[in-house]
Short mmCIF file of C-alpha atoms in Angstrom, two decimals:
data_model
loop_
_atom_site.label_atom_id
_atom_site.label_comp_id
_atom_site.label_asym_id
_atom_site.label_seq_id
_atom_site.Cartn_x
_atom_site.Cartn_y
_atom_site.Cartn_z
CA UNK N 1 -17.45 0.29 8.01
CA UNK N 2 -19.02 2.27 5.56
CA UNK N 3 -23.01 0.98 5.02
CA UNK N 4 -22.75 -2.00 6.82
CA UNK N 5 -19.05 -2.72 4.43
CA UNK N 6 -16.34 -4.26 5.88
CA UNK N 7 -13.27 -2.32 4.83
CA UNK N 8 -9.80 -2.91 4.26
CA UNK N 9 -6.86 -0.76 3.19
CA UNK N 10 -4.87 -3.28 1.56
CA UNK N 11 -1.70 -1.25 1.48
CA UNK N 12 -0.22 1.20 4.55
CA UNK N 13 3.07 2.21 5.69
CA UNK N 14 5.39 3.15 8.26
CA UNK N 15 6.64 6.13 6.46
CA UNK N 16 9.27 7.11 7.81
CA UNK N 17 10.27 10.21 6.02
CA UNK N 18 12.43 12.28 8.60
CA UNK N 19 16.00 13.73 7.65
CA UNK N 20 18.11 11.79 9.99
CA UNK N 21 16.77 8.43 8.01
CA UNK N 22 17.72 9.75 4.38
CA UNK N 23 20.84 8.02 3.49
CA UNK N 24 20.35 9.81 -0.20
CA UNK N 25 19.71 13.40 -0.32
CA UNK N 26 17.45 12.81 -3.11
CA UNK N 27 14.95 11.68 -0.93
CA UNK N 28 14.33 15.76 0.24
CA UNK N 29 13.08 16.13 -3.39
CA UNK N 30 10.34 13.21 -2.98
CA UNK N 31 9.56 13.82 0.58
CA UNK N 32 8.23 17.42 -0.71
CA UNK N 33 6.60 15.51 -3.46
CA UNK N 34 4.66 13.29 -1.60
CA UNK N 35 3.59 16.16 1.13
CA UNK N 36 2.20 18.27 -1.59
CA UNK N 37 -0.06 15.26 -2.90
CA UNK N 38 -0.98 13.83 0.01
CA UNK N 39 -1.24 17.15 2.02
CA UNK N 40 -2.58 19.85 -0.86
CA UNK N 41 -3.63 17.82 -4.34
CA UNK N 42 -6.08 14.59 -2.81
CA UNK N 43 -7.73 15.78 -0.07
CA UNK N 44 -10.62 17.97 0.10
CA UNK N 45 -10.87 21.23 -1.65
CA UNK N 46 -11.21 24.03 1.28
CA UNK N 47 -11.13 21.70 4.37
CA UNK N 48 -7.87 22.14 6.16
CA UNK N 49 -8.59 19.38 9.11
CA UNK N 50 -6.73 16.68 6.67
CA UNK N 51 -3.75 18.76 6.49
CA UNK N 52 -0.67 18.99 8.14
CA UNK N 53 2.39 21.01 7.87
CA UNK N 54 5.81 19.96 6.54
CA UNK N 55 7.51 19.54 9.72
CA UNK N 56 4.40 17.23 11.31
CA UNK N 57 4.55 14.98 8.06
CA UNK N 58 8.37 14.27 8.40
CA UNK N 59 7.79 13.86 12.81
CA UNK N 60 5.22 11.14 12.94
CA UNK N 61 6.85 8.47 12.91
CA UNK N 62 9.49 9.18 15.46
CA UNK N 63 7.82 8.31 18.66
CA UNK N 64 5.89 5.19 17.46
CA UNK N 65 3.07 3.62 15.54
CA UNK N 66 0.07 5.24 17.37
CA UNK N 67 -0.57 8.15 14.69
CA UNK N 68 -1.05 5.42 11.94
CA UNK N 69 -2.85 3.08 14.18
CA UNK N 70 -5.62 5.62 15.31
CA UNK N 71 -5.18 7.70 11.77
CA UNK N 72 -6.72 4.14 9.95
CA UNK N 73 -9.36 2.49 13.06
CA UNK N 74 -10.47 5.80 15.39
CA UNK N 75 -10.16 8.48 12.57
CA UNK N 76 -11.94 6.80 9.95
CA UNK N 77 -14.09 3.96 8.15
CA UNK N 78 -11.12 1.72 7.82
CA UNK N 79 -11.25 -1.39 9.82
CA UNK N 80 -8.31 -3.62 9.12
CA UNK N 81 -5.13 -2.68 6.95
CA UNK N 82 -2.09 -4.72 5.39
CA UNK N 83 1.24 -3.38 6.10
CA UNK N 84 4.00 -3.84 3.77
CA UNK N 85 7.30 -3.56 5.13
CA UNK N 86 9.25 -1.81 2.35
CA UNK N 87 13.28 -2.58 0.94
CA UNK N 88 14.82 0.62 -0.03
CA UNK N 89 17.74 0.13 2.25
CA UNK N 90 19.40 1.68 0.02
CA UNK N 91 17.59 5.00 0.22
CA UNK N 92 16.62 4.76 3.90
CA UNK N 93 17.97 3.23 7.17
CA UNK N 94 15.19 1.22 7.72
CA UNK N 95 13.81 1.17 4.63
CA UNK N 96 11.03 3.57 5.02
CA UNK N 97 8.40 1.58 6.60
CA UNK N 98 9.72 -0.53 9.22
CA UNK N 99 8.51 -3.93 10.53
CA UNK N 100 8.62 -2.61 14.25
CA UNK N 101 5.61 -0.31 13.43
CA UNK N 102 3.32 -3.12 12.19
CA UNK N 103 4.69 -5.36 15.05
CA UNK N 104 3.26 -2.61 17.03
CA UNK N 105 -0.04 -2.49 16.13
CA UNK N 106 -0.48 -6.10 15.00
CA UNK N 107 0.39 -7.39 18.93
CA UNK N 108 -2.50 -5.07 20.01
CA UNK N 109 -5.12 -5.63 16.93
CA UNK N 110 -3.84 -8.90 15.33
CA UNK N 111 -7.54 -9.07 14.24
CA UNK N 112 -7.13 -5.64 12.25
CA UNK N 113 -3.40 -4.94 10.89
CA UNK N 114 -1.75 -7.75 8.89
CA UNK N 115 1.86 -7.75 7.40
CA UNK N 116 3.80 -8.12 4.16
CA UNK N 117 7.79 -8.46 4.82
CA UNK N 118 10.19 -7.08 2.65
CA UNK N 119 11.40 -9.16 -0.40
CA UNK N 120 15.16 -8.09 -0.29
CA UNK N 121 16.22 -9.53 -2.83
CA UNK N 122 20.11 -7.77 -2.91
CA UNK N 123 20.46 -8.59 0.88
CA UNK N 124 23.57 -10.61 1.94
CA UNK N 125 20.98 -13.92 3.07
CA UNK N 126 17.28 -12.81 1.35
CA UNK N 127 16.32 -16.69 2.57
CA UNK N 128 17.08 -16.22 5.87
CA UNK N 129 15.46 -13.22 6.14
CA UNK N 130 12.30 -14.53 4.17
CA UNK N 131 12.37 -17.26 6.88
CA UNK N 132 12.83 -14.86 9.60
CA UNK N 133 9.70 -12.90 8.34
CA UNK N 134 7.40 -15.80 8.03
CA UNK N 135 8.50 -17.41 11.30
CA UNK N 136 9.30 -14.33 14.17
CA UNK N 137 6.75 -12.05 12.25
CA UNK N 138 3.66 -13.85 10.57
CA UNK N 139 3.66 -12.56 7.62
CA UNK N 140 0.93 -13.31 4.98
CA UNK N 141 3.11 -12.09 1.70
CA UNK N 142 6.08 -10.07 0.74
CA UNK N 143 6.83 -7.21 -1.12
CA UNK N 144 9.52 -5.89 -3.44
CA UNK N 145 10.57 -3.41 -6.28
CA UNK N 146 12.37 -3.17 -9.87
CA UNK N 147 15.17 -1.19 -7.84
CA UNK N 148 17.96 -0.84 -6.02
CA UNK N 149 20.92 1.80 -5.26
CA UNK N 150 24.23 -0.40 -5.04
CA UNK N 151 27.53 1.57 -4.57
CA UNK N 152 25.96 4.86 -6.12
CA UNK N 153 24.43 2.22 -9.31
CA UNK N 154 21.51 1.24 -10.23
CA UNK N 155 20.59 -1.76 -10.54
CA UNK N 156 17.51 -3.58 -11.35
CA UNK N 157 15.10 -6.68 -9.84
CA UNK N 158 13.38 -7.87 -12.67
CA UNK N 159 10.87 -10.75 -11.93
CA UNK N 160 12.36 -12.42 -14.68
CA UNK N 161 15.98 -13.04 -13.93
CA UNK N 162 15.87 -16.71 -12.81
CA UNK N 163 19.45 -16.84 -11.01
CA UNK N 164 18.43 -13.68 -8.88
CA UNK N 165 14.67 -14.13 -8.35
CA UNK N 166 13.11 -17.67 -9.29
CA UNK N 167 15.41 -19.19 -6.01
CA UNK N 168 13.27 -16.80 -4.16
CA UNK N 169 10.03 -17.13 -5.36
CA UNK N 170 10.82 -21.14 -5.23
CA UNK N 171 11.56 -20.40 -1.63
CA UNK N 172 8.07 -18.69 -0.48
CA UNK N 173 6.17 -21.36 -2.14
CA UNK N 174 7.84 -24.04 -0.03
CA UNK N 175 6.98 -22.01 2.92
CA UNK N 176 3.37 -21.52 2.26
CA UNK N 177 3.37 -17.94 1.10
CA UNK N 178 0.93 -16.97 -2.00
CA UNK N 179 1.72 -13.82 -2.43
CA UNK N 180 3.95 -11.47 -3.99
CA UNK N 181 3.60 -7.94 -4.28
CA UNK N 182 5.64 -5.73 -6.98
CA UNK N 183 5.82 -2.13 -6.66
CA UNK N 184 4.81 -0.67 -10.27
CA UNK N 185 3.94 2.28 -12.22
CA UNK N 186 5.19 5.12 -9.56
CA UNK N 187 9.05 6.08 -10.11
CA UNK N 188 11.44 6.56 -7.08
CA UNK N 189 14.31 8.67 -7.69
CA UNK N 190 17.03 8.52 -8.84
CA UNK N 191 15.08 6.88 -11.67
CA UNK N 192 12.57 7.03 -14.52
CA UNK N 193 9.52 5.27 -14.81
CA UNK N 194 10.42 3.10 -18.05
CA UNK N 195 11.98 0.92 -15.29
CA UNK N 196 8.76 0.57 -13.34
CA UNK N 197 6.80 -1.35 -16.57
CA UNK N 198 5.17 -4.69 -16.05
CA UNK N 199 7.50 -6.68 -19.39
CA UNK N 200 9.35 -8.40 -16.85
CA UNK N 201 6.37 -10.35 -15.30
CA UNK N 202 4.90 -12.69 -17.40
CA UNK N 203 7.37 -15.08 -17.36
CA UNK N 204 7.63 -15.07 -13.21
CA UNK N 205 3.92 -15.21 -13.59
CA UNK N 206 3.68 -18.58 -15.52
CA UNK N 207 6.42 -20.34 -14.34
CA UNK N 208 5.26 -20.30 -10.53
CA UNK N 209 1.00 -20.53 -10.88
CA UNK N 210 0.92 -21.95 -7.08
CA UNK N 211 1.88 -17.98 -6.50
CA UNK N 212 0.07 -14.74 -6.68
CA UNK N 213 1.65 -11.47 -8.81
CA UNK N 214 0.16 -8.57 -7.32
CA UNK N 215 0.67 -5.67 -8.93
CA UNK N 216 0.70 -2.50 -6.80
CA UNK N 217 -0.20 0.76 -7.85
CA UNK N 218 -2.65 -0.47 -10.60
CA UNK N 219 -4.35 2.05 -12.52
CA UNK N 220 -1.62 5.07 -12.20
CA UNK N 221 0.82 3.78 -15.59
CA UNK N 222 1.00 1.23 -17.94
CA UNK N 223 -2.65 0.21 -17.16
CA UNK N 224 -3.81 -1.75 -20.42
CA UNK N 225 -0.82 -4.02 -19.81
CA UNK N 226 -2.05 -4.31 -16.24
CA UNK N 227 -5.75 -5.31 -17.59
CA UNK N 228 -4.14 -7.70 -20.19
CA UNK N 229 -1.85 -9.54 -17.22
CA UNK N 230 -5.33 -9.91 -14.86
CA UNK N 231 -7.17 -10.71 -18.33
CA UNK N 232 -5.02 -13.54 -18.98
CA UNK N 233 -3.52 -15.20 -15.66
CA UNK N 234 -5.82 -16.14 -12.44
CA UNK N 235 -3.28 -15.78 -10.56
CA UNK N 236 -2.94 -11.82 -11.13
CA UNK N 237 -4.08 -9.40 -8.80
CA UNK N 238 -3.90 -5.66 -8.52
CA UNK N 239 -3.41 -3.43 -5.42
CA UNK N 240 -5.15 -0.15 -6.23
CA UNK N 241 -2.83 1.89 -3.91
CA UNK N 242 -3.39 5.52 -3.68
CA UNK N 243 -5.65 5.06 -6.87
CA UNK N 244 -8.99 5.56 -5.20
CA UNK N 245 -7.66 9.02 -3.80
CA UNK N 246 -8.55 10.43 -7.37
CA UNK N 247 -12.59 9.48 -6.69
CA UNK N 248 -12.32 12.68 -4.94
CA UNK N 249 -10.80 15.18 -6.61
CA UNK N 250 -10.27 14.26 -9.92
CA UNK N 251 -13.48 12.48 -11.29
CA UNK N 252 -12.75 11.93 -14.66
CA UNK N 253 -9.13 10.61 -14.38
CA UNK N 254 -10.20 8.16 -11.81
CA UNK N 255 -12.50 6.63 -13.85
CA UNK N 256 -9.86 5.99 -16.84
CA UNK N 257 -7.21 4.86 -14.28
CA UNK N 258 -9.71 1.94 -13.28
CA UNK N 259 -11.84 1.29 -16.44
CA UNK N 260 -9.73 -1.35 -17.81
CA UNK N 261 -8.97 -2.65 -14.44
CA UNK N 262 -12.78 -3.30 -13.84
CA UNK N 263 -13.27 -5.09 -17.74
CA UNK N 264 -10.99 -7.82 -16.66
CA UNK N 265 -10.47 -8.45 -13.00
CA UNK N 266 -12.92 -6.32 -11.01
CA UNK N 267 -13.02 -9.38 -8.64
CA UNK N 268 -9.41 -8.88 -7.92
CA UNK N 269 -9.02 -5.69 -7.17
CA UNK N 270 -8.10 -4.39 -3.55
CA UNK N 271 -8.97 -0.94 -2.53
CA UNK N 272 -6.00 0.88 -0.79
CA UNK N 273 -5.15 4.89 0.11
CA UNK N 274 -1.48 4.04 0.70
CA UNK N 275 -2.07 5.99 4.18
CA UNK N 276 -0.35 7.78 6.14
CA UNK N 277 1.00 9.96 3.03
CA UNK N 278 -2.42 10.75 3.23
CA UNK N 279 -5.29 10.31 5.88
CA UNK N 280 -7.58 7.75 4.75
CA UNK N 281 -10.33 8.72 5.73
CA UNK N 282 -12.14 11.18 3.01
CA UNK N 283 -11.41 8.58 0.08
CA UNK N 284 -13.63 5.87 1.19
CA UNK N 285 -16.30 7.61 1.27
CA UNK N 286 -15.17 9.17 -1.90
CA UNK N 287 -14.84 6.10 -3.26
CA UNK N 288 -18.12 4.51 -2.04
CA UNK N 289 -19.98 7.16 -3.46
CA UNK N 290 -18.56 7.30 -6.94
CA UNK N 291 -20.64 6.71 -9.81
CA UNK N 292 -18.28 5.87 -13.03
CA UNK N 293 -19.24 9.00 -16.28
CA UNK N 294 -21.78 7.12 -18.74
CA UNK N 295 -20.25 4.96 -21.52
CA UNK N 296 -17.75 3.45 -18.49
CA UNK N 297 -17.73 0.01 -16.86
CA UNK N 298 -20.29 -0.62 -14.25
CA UNK N 299 -18.88 0.05 -10.58
CA UNK N 300 -21.78 -1.34 -8.96
CA UNK N 301 -22.02 -1.40 -4.62
CA UNK N 302 -21.52 -4.97 -5.33
CA UNK N 303 -18.48 -4.49 -6.83
CA UNK N 304 -16.95 -1.89 -4.60
CA UNK N 305 -18.37 -3.88 -1.83
CA UNK N 306 -15.60 -6.48 -3.02
CA UNK N 307 -12.85 -3.76 -3.53
CA UNK N 308 -12.93 -2.54 -0.35
CA UNK N 309 -12.56 -5.86 1.48
CA UNK N 310 -14.00 -8.49 -0.10
CA UNK N 311 -11.61 -9.44 -2.67
CA UNK N 312 -8.64 -9.50 -0.50
CA UNK N 313 -10.77 -11.59 2.31
CA UNK N 314 -11.44 -14.22 -0.22
CA UNK N 315 -7.83 -14.25 -1.34
CA UNK N 316 -5.87 -14.60 1.54
CA UNK N 317 -8.78 -16.81 3.51
CA UNK N 318 -9.86 -14.22 5.90
CA UNK N 319 -13.23 -14.40 7.71
CA UNK N 320 -14.70 -11.77 7.98
CA UNK N 321 -17.61 -12.50 10.03
CA UNK N 322 -14.79 -13.33 12.49
CA UNK N 323 -12.65 -9.87 11.64
CA UNK N 324 -16.33 -8.20 12.61
CA UNK N 325 -16.94 -9.87 15.73
CA UNK N 326 -13.27 -9.29 16.97
CA UNK N 327 -13.45 -5.55 15.95
CA UNK N 328 -16.93 -4.65 17.78
CA UNK N 329 -15.23 -6.51 21.34
CA UNK N 330 -11.89 -3.98 21.08
CA UNK N 331 -11.10 -0.13 21.61
CA UNK N 332 -12.64 0.82 18.06
CA UNK N 333 -15.38 -1.03 18.09
CA UNK N 334 -17.37 -1.22 15.08
CA UNK N 335 -20.41 -0.07 13.91
CA UNK N 336 -21.14 2.11 16.76
CA UNK N 337 -17.66 3.68 16.21
CA UNK N 338 -17.12 7.47 16.73
CA UNK N 339 -14.87 9.07 14.53
CA UNK N 340 -11.83 11.11 16.00
CA UNK N 341 -10.53 14.37 14.16
CA UNK N 342 -8.63 14.19 11.74
CA UNK N 343 -4.24 13.44 13.09
CA UNK N 344 -5.69 13.87 16.58
CA UNK N 345 -2.34 11.99 17.79
CA UNK N 346 -0.49 13.97 16.38
CA UNK N 347 -2.55 17.62 17.61
CA UNK N 348 -2.96 15.76 21.16
CA UNK N 349 1.19 15.81 21.07
CA UNK N 350 1.24 19.56 20.43
CA UNK N 351 3.64 18.70 17.31
CA UNK N 352 4.76 22.52 16.26
CA UNK N 353 3.17 23.41 13.10
CA UNK N 354 5.70 24.94 10.70
CA UNK N 355 4.85 25.25 6.41
#
C-alpha cells in the first residue's frame, strides 16, 4: 500500500528472456533494448540498487517464480497484480511469459495474483486452449497480440477479422469472460509500429458490447486515438503498462502521455509498471507523488487511487476490503510490510554480475 491506497499492478510478466528460450535470433536485440530501458533509462538516476547486470536480467526466471513474487510483494508497494500470459510462441518457446510462473504464485497467494490467459489465435485449436485456461487455470481475462510469425512470414491478427477473431470473442462471452487485453502502441521485432495501430478495434468493440477491450501500453503511441475510443465506448479500458514509469525521470513526457486519457476516461485507466522489465518499487511512489504541469488535466489523489487499483478492482468485481484482509494475514502483510532490498532473491542466490 501507499498512503493507505491498495496498489494493483495491472500487467506483470514472467520475462523468460534467456537465449535458450529464443526461436528468433532477433530477440537478442529486443533483450538489449528492454534491458537498457528497465535498468538504465527509467530507474532512479544514480541509484544502483534497482539495476541488474545483463546476465542477471536474462537468468532471472531460470529457476522459478520467486524473483517476481518477491519483487512485487516483498520489495515494493504493490499489493496485488495481474499476470499476463503472452502468446508469442513464434518468437519464444514458451511465449516469453509462461503460465507456470503465474500458477505457482497464485497457488500460494490467490488473493494477490490474478491471471489473463494467452489468446493464441493461430493455435491449431484455440477454442480448446481457451477452455483449458478457464477451466484449469481460472483466468479472468485473455491477452492477444496483433501479429504472428508463421513460417518466417508476418501475419496480422486484426481484431476486425470476422472469420479469425469474432468466433473467439463470441466463445469468450459464452464462457463468461469479460475482458480481452490487446497489445498496442509498442512494436516488437521484426515489425514496425504501423501494425500496432488501433484502426482494427472499433468493429470488434461495437460487435461485442458485453466484452471489455483493454488497450495495453496506453500513452506510448496513438494516444489521441486511444482517448477517442475511451470516450465513445464504455467497453474500452486502458492499461498503462510501463507508462507510469516515465513519471520519475521524464516528467514532461509523462504529462503528455497521460493527459488525453485523463480527459476522456480517468476512471477506466489501470496502473502498471510492466514488471519485471524494471523493478516496480520506485514507480508506485513517483506516480503517487506526481503533479501535472499547469494547464494540464487534473491528476488528483482521488483519481490516482482509482488508477492504482480501484478502477481495476471495480471492472473485475474484486472486493478490495476482502483482499486487504487476506493480505494482512499472509507472509508479506499490508500496512506493516517492511520492504526488502530490490532484487533480494537474485542477490541471495549469488548470480554472477556480468555487465
